[in-house]
PDB file of C-alpha atoms in Angstrom:
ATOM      1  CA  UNK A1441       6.072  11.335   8.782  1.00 67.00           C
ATOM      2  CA  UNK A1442       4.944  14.641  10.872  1.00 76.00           C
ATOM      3  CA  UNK A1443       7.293  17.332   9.908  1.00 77.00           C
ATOM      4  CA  UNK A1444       9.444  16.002   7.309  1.00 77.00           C
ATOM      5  CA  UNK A1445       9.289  17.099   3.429  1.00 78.00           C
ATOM      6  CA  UNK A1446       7.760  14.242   1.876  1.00 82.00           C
ATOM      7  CA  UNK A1447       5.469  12.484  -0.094  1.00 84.00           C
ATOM      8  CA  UNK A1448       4.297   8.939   0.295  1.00 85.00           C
ATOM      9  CA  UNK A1449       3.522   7.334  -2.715  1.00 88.00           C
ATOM     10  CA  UNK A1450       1.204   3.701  -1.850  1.00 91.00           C
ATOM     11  CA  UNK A1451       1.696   0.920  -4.926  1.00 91.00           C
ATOM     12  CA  UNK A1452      -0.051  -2.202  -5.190  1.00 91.00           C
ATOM     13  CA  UNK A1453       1.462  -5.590  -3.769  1.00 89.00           C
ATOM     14  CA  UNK A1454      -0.467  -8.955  -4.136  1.00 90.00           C
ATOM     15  CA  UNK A1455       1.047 -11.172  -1.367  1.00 86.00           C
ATOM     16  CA  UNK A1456      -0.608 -14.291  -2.973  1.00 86.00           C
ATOM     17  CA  UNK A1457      -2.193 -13.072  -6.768  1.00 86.00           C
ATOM     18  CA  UNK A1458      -4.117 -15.610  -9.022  1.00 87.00           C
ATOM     19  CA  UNK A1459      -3.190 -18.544  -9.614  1.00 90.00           C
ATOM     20  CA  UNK A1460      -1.797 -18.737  -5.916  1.00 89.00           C
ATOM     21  CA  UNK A1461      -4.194 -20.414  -3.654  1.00 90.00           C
ATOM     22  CA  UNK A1462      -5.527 -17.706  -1.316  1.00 88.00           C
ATOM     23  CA  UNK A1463      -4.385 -18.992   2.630  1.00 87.00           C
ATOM     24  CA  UNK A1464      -7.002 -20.840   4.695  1.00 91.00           C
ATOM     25  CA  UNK A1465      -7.484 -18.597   7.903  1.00 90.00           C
ATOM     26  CA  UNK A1466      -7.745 -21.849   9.882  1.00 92.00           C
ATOM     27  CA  UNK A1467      -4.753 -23.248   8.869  1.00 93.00           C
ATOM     28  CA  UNK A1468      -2.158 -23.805  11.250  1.00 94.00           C
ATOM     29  CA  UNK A1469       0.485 -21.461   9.259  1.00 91.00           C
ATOM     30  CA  UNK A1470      -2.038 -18.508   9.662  1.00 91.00           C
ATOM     31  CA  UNK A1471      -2.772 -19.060  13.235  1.00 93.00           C
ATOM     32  CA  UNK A1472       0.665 -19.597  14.248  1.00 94.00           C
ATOM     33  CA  UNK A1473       1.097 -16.572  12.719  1.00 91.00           C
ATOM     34  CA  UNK A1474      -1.254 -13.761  14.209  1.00 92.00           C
ATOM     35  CA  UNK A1475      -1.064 -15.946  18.127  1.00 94.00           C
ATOM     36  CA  UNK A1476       3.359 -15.452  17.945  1.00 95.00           C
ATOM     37  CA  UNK A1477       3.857 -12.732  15.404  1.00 92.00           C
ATOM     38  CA  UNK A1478       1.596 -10.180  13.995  1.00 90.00           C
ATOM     39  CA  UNK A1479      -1.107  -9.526  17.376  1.00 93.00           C
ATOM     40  CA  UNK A1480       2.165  -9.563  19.735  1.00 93.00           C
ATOM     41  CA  UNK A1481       3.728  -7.305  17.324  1.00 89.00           C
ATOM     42  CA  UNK A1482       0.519  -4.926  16.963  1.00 90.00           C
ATOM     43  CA  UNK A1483       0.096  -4.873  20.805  1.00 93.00           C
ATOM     44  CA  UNK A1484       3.511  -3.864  20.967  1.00 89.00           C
ATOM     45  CA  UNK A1485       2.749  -0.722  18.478  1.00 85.00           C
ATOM     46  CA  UNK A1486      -0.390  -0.014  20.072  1.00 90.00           C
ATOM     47  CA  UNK A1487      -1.915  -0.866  16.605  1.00 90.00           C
ATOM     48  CA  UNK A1488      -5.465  -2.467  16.788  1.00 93.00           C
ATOM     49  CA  UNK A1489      -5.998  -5.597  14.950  1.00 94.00           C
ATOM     50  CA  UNK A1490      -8.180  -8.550  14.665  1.00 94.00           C
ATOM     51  CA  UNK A1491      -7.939 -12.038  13.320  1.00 92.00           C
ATOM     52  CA  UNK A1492      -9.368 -11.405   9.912  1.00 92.00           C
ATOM     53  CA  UNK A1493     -12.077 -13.884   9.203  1.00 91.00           C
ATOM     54  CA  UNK A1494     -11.763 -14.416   5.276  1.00 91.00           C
ATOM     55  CA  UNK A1495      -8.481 -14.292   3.018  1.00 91.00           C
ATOM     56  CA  UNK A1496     -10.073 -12.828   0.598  1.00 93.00           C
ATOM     57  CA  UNK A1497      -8.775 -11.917  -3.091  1.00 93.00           C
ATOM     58  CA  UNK A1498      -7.656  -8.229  -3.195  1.00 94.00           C
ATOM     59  CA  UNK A1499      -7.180  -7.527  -6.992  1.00 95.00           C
ATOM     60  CA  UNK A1500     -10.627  -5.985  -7.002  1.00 97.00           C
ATOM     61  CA  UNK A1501     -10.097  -3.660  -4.266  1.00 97.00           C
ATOM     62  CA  UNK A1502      -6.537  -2.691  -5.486  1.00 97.00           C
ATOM     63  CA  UNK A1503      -8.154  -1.897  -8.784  1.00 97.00           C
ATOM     64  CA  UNK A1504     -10.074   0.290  -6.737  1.00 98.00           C
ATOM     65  CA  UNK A1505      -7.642   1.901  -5.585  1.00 97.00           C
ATOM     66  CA  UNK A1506      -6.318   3.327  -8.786  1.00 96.00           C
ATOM     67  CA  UNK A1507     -10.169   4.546  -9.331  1.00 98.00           C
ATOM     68  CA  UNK A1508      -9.369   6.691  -5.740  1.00 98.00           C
ATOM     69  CA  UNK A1509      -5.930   7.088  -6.609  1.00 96.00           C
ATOM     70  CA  UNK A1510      -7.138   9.182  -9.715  1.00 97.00           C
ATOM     71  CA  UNK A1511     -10.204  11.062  -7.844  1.00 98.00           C
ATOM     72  CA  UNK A1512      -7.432  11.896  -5.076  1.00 97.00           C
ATOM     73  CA  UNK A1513      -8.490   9.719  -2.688  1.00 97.00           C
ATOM     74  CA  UNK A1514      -5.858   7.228  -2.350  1.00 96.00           C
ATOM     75  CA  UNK A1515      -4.689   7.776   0.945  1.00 95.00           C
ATOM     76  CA  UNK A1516      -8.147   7.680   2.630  1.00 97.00           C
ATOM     77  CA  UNK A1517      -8.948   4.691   0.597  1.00 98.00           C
ATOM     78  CA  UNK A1518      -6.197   2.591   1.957  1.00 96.00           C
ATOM     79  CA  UNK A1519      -6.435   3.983   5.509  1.00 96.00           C
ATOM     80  CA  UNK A1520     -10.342   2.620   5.078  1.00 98.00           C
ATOM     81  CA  UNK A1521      -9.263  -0.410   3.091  1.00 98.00           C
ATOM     82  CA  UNK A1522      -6.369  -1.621   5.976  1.00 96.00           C
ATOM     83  CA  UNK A1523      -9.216  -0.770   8.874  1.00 97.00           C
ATOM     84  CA  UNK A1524     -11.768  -3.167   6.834  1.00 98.00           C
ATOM     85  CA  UNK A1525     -10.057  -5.700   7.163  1.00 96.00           C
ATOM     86  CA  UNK A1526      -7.707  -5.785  10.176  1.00 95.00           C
ATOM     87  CA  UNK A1527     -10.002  -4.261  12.398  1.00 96.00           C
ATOM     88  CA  UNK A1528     -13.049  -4.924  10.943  1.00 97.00           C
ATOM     89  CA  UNK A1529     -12.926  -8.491   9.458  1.00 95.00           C
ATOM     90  CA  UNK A1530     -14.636  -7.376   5.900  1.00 97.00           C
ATOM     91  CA  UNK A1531     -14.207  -9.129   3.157  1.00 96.00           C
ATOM     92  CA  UNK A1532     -12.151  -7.350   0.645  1.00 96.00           C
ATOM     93  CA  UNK A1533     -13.214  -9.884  -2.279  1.00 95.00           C
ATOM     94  CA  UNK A1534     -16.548  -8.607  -1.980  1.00 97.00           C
ATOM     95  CA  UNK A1535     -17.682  -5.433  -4.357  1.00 98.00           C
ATOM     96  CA  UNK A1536     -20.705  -4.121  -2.078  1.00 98.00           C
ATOM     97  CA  UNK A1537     -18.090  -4.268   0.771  1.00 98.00           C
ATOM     98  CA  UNK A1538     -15.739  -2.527  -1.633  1.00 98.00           C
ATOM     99  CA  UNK A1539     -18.438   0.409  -2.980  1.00 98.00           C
ATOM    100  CA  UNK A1540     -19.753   0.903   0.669  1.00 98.00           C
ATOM    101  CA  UNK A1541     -15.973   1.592   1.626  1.00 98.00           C
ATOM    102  CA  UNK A1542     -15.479   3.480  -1.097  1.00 98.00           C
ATOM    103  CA  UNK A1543     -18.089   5.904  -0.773  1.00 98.00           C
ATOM    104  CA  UNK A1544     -17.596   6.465   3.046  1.00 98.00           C
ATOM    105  CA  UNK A1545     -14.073   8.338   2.195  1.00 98.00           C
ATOM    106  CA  UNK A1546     -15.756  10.265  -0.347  1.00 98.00           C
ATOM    107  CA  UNK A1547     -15.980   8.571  -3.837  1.00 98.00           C
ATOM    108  CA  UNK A1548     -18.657   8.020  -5.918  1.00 98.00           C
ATOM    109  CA  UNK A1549     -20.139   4.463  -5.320  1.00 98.00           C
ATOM    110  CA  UNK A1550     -22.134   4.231  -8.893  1.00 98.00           C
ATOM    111  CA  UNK A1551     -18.783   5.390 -10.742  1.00 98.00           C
ATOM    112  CA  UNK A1552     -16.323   3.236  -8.236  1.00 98.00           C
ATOM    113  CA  UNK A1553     -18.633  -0.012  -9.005  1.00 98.00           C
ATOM    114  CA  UNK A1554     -18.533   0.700 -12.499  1.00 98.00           C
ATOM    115  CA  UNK A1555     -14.426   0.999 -12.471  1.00 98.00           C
ATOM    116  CA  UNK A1556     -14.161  -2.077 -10.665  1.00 98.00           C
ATOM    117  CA  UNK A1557     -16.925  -4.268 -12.276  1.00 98.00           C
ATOM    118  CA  UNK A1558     -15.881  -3.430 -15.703  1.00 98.00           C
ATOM    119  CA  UNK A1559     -12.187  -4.255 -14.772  1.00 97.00           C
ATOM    120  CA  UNK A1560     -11.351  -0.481 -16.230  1.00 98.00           C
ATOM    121  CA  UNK A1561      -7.991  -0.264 -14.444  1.00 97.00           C
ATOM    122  CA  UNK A1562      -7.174  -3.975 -14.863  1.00 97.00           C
ATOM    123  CA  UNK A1563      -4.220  -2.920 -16.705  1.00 97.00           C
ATOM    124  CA  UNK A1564      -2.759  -0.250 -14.396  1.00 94.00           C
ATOM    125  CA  UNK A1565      -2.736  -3.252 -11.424  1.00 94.00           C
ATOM    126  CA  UNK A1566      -1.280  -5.727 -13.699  1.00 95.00           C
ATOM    127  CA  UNK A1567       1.156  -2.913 -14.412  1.00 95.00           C
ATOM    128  CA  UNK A1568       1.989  -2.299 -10.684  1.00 93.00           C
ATOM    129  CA  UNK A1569       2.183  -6.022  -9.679  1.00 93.00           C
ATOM    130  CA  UNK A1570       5.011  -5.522 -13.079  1.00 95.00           C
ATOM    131  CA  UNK A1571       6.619  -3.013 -11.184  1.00 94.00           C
ATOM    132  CA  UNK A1572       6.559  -4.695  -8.238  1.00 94.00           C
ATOM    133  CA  UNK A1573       7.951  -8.134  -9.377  1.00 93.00           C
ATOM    134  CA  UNK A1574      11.472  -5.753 -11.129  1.00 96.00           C
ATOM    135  CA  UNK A1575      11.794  -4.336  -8.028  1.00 94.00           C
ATOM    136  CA  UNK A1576      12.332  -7.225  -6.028  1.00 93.00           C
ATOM    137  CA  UNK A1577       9.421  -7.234  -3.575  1.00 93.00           C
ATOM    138  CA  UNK A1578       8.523 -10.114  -2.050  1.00 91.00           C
ATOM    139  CA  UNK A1579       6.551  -8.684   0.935  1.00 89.00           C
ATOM    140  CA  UNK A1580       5.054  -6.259   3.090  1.00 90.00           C
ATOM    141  CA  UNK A1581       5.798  -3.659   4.199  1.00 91.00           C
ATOM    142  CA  UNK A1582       8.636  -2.857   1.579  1.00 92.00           C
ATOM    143  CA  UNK A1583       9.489   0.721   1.688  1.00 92.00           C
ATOM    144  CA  UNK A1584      11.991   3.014  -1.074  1.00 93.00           C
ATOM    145  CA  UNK A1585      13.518   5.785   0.584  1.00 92.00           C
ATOM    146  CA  UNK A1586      15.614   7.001  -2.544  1.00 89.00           C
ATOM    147  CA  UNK A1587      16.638   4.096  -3.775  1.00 87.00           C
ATOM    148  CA  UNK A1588      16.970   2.330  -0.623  1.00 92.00           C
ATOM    149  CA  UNK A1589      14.774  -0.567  -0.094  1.00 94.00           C
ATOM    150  CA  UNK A1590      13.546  -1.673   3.652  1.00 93.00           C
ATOM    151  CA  UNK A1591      11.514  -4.608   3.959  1.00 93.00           C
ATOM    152  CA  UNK A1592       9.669  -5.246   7.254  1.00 88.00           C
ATOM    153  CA  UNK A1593       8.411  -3.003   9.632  1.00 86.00           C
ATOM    154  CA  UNK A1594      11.215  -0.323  11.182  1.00 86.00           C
ATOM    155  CA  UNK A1595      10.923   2.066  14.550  1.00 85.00           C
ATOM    156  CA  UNK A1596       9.582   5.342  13.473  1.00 85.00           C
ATOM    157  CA  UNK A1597      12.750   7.146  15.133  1.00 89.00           C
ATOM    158  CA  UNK A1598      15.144   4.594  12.843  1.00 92.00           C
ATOM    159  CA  UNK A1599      12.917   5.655   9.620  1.00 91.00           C
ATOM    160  CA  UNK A1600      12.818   9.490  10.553  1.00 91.00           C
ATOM    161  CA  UNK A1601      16.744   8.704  10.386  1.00 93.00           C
ATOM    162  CA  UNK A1602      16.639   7.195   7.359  1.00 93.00           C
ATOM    163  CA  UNK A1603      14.948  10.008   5.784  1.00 92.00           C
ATOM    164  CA  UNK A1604      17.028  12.863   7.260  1.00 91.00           C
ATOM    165  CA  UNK A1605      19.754  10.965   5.331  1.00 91.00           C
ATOM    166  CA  UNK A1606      18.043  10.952   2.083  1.00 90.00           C
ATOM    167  CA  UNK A1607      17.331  14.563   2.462  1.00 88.00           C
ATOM    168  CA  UNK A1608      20.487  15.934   3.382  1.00 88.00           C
ATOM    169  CA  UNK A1609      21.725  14.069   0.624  1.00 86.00           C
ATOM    170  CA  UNK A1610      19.156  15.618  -1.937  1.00 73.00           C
ATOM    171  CA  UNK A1611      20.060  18.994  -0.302  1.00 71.00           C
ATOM    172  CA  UNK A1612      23.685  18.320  -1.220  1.00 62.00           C
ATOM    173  CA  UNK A1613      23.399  17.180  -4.882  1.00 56.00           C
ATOM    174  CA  UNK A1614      21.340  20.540  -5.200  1.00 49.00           C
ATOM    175  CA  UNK A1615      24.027  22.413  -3.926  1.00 48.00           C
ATOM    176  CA  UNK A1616      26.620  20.874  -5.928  1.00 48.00           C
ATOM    177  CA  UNK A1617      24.758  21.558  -9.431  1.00 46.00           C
ATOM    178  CA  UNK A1618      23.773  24.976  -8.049  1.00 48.00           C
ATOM    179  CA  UNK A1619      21.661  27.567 -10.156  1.00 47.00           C
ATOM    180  CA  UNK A1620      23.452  28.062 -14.020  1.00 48.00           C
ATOM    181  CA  UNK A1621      21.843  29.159 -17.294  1.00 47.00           C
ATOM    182  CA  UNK A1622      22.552  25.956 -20.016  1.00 54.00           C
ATOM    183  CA  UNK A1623      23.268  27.351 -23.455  1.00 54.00           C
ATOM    184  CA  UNK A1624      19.247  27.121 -24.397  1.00 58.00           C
ATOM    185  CA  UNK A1625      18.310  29.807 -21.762  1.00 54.00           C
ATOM    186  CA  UNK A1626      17.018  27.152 -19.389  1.00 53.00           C
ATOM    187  CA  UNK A1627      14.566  27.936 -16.335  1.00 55.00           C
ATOM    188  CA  UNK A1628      17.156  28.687 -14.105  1.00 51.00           C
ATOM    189  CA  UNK A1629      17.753  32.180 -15.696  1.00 46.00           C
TER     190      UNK A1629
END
């Protein structure tokens, strides 16, 4: 959020991994779906979206992600990734899609299709999806602010709230413990 002291930290969420059936795009559920809830919803936000064509499986492109995550890139790789597909229609499941994505926010396609065709940070998804599955989420959006946890999408003003909260209480746990010197000679002296 503009102005505010943070840092936002994206982690990996499979809404349907292997063995789960990917959805059908023409299935009824789907296009009940995007016609009464998510294109009203995005009009509302002023968000552009399409009716992606493709369900695609994502594990590939979220292992990509840790490739961009370590080359500092993550941020601009999910902006790209999110555009791809909601605006775009691209098929996420596809590893020339993925490399020609990856290299227009600045990585290195040879070295990002060798990451994600040799599976190199199979481990570090499987890992997050881990993580994921002890923290309870179960869909998306799901957002931690300290160890709150909001599920759904929330009105920026109600977030920027949220956060204020969490800072002011960081602010007054720091004041609390104060500066000291422990009896090692810590940092603090």
């Amino acid at each position: 959020m503009e102005g505010k002291d943070i840092e936002v930290e994206w982690k990996p969420f499979e809404l349907r991994p292997e063995p789960v059936e990917p959805l059908d795009p023409n299935s009824a559920y789907i296009q009940n779906a995007w016609k009464h809830s998510v294109k009203p919803l995005a009009e509302k936000l002023g968000v552009e979206m399409n009716f992606p064509p493709v369900q695609p499986r994502t594990q590939l492109a979220f292992e990509g992600f840790q490739y961009a995550k370590e080359n500092g890139k993550a941020n601009e790789y999910n902006h790209r990734m999110l555009k791809a597909f909601f605006v775009e229609g691209m098929d996420l499941g596809d590893i020339d899609v993925l490399v020609k994505l990856a290299e227009e926010v600045g990585l290195d396609p040879d070295g990002y299709r060798e990451a994600v065709e040799s599976r190199k940070y199979r481990e570090s998804h499987q890992a997050a999806l881990a993580e994921a599955a002890q923290r309870d989420i179960r869909a998306v959006p799901t957002f931690f602010i300290g160890e709150r946890k909001l599920q759904g999408l929330y009105p920026a003003d109600r977030l920027a709230q949220i956060i204020d909260n969490e800072l002011a209480k960081n602010e007054d746990t720091a004041l609390e413990n104060g500066l000291s010197c422990d009896i090692e000679g810590g940092e603090n002296c």
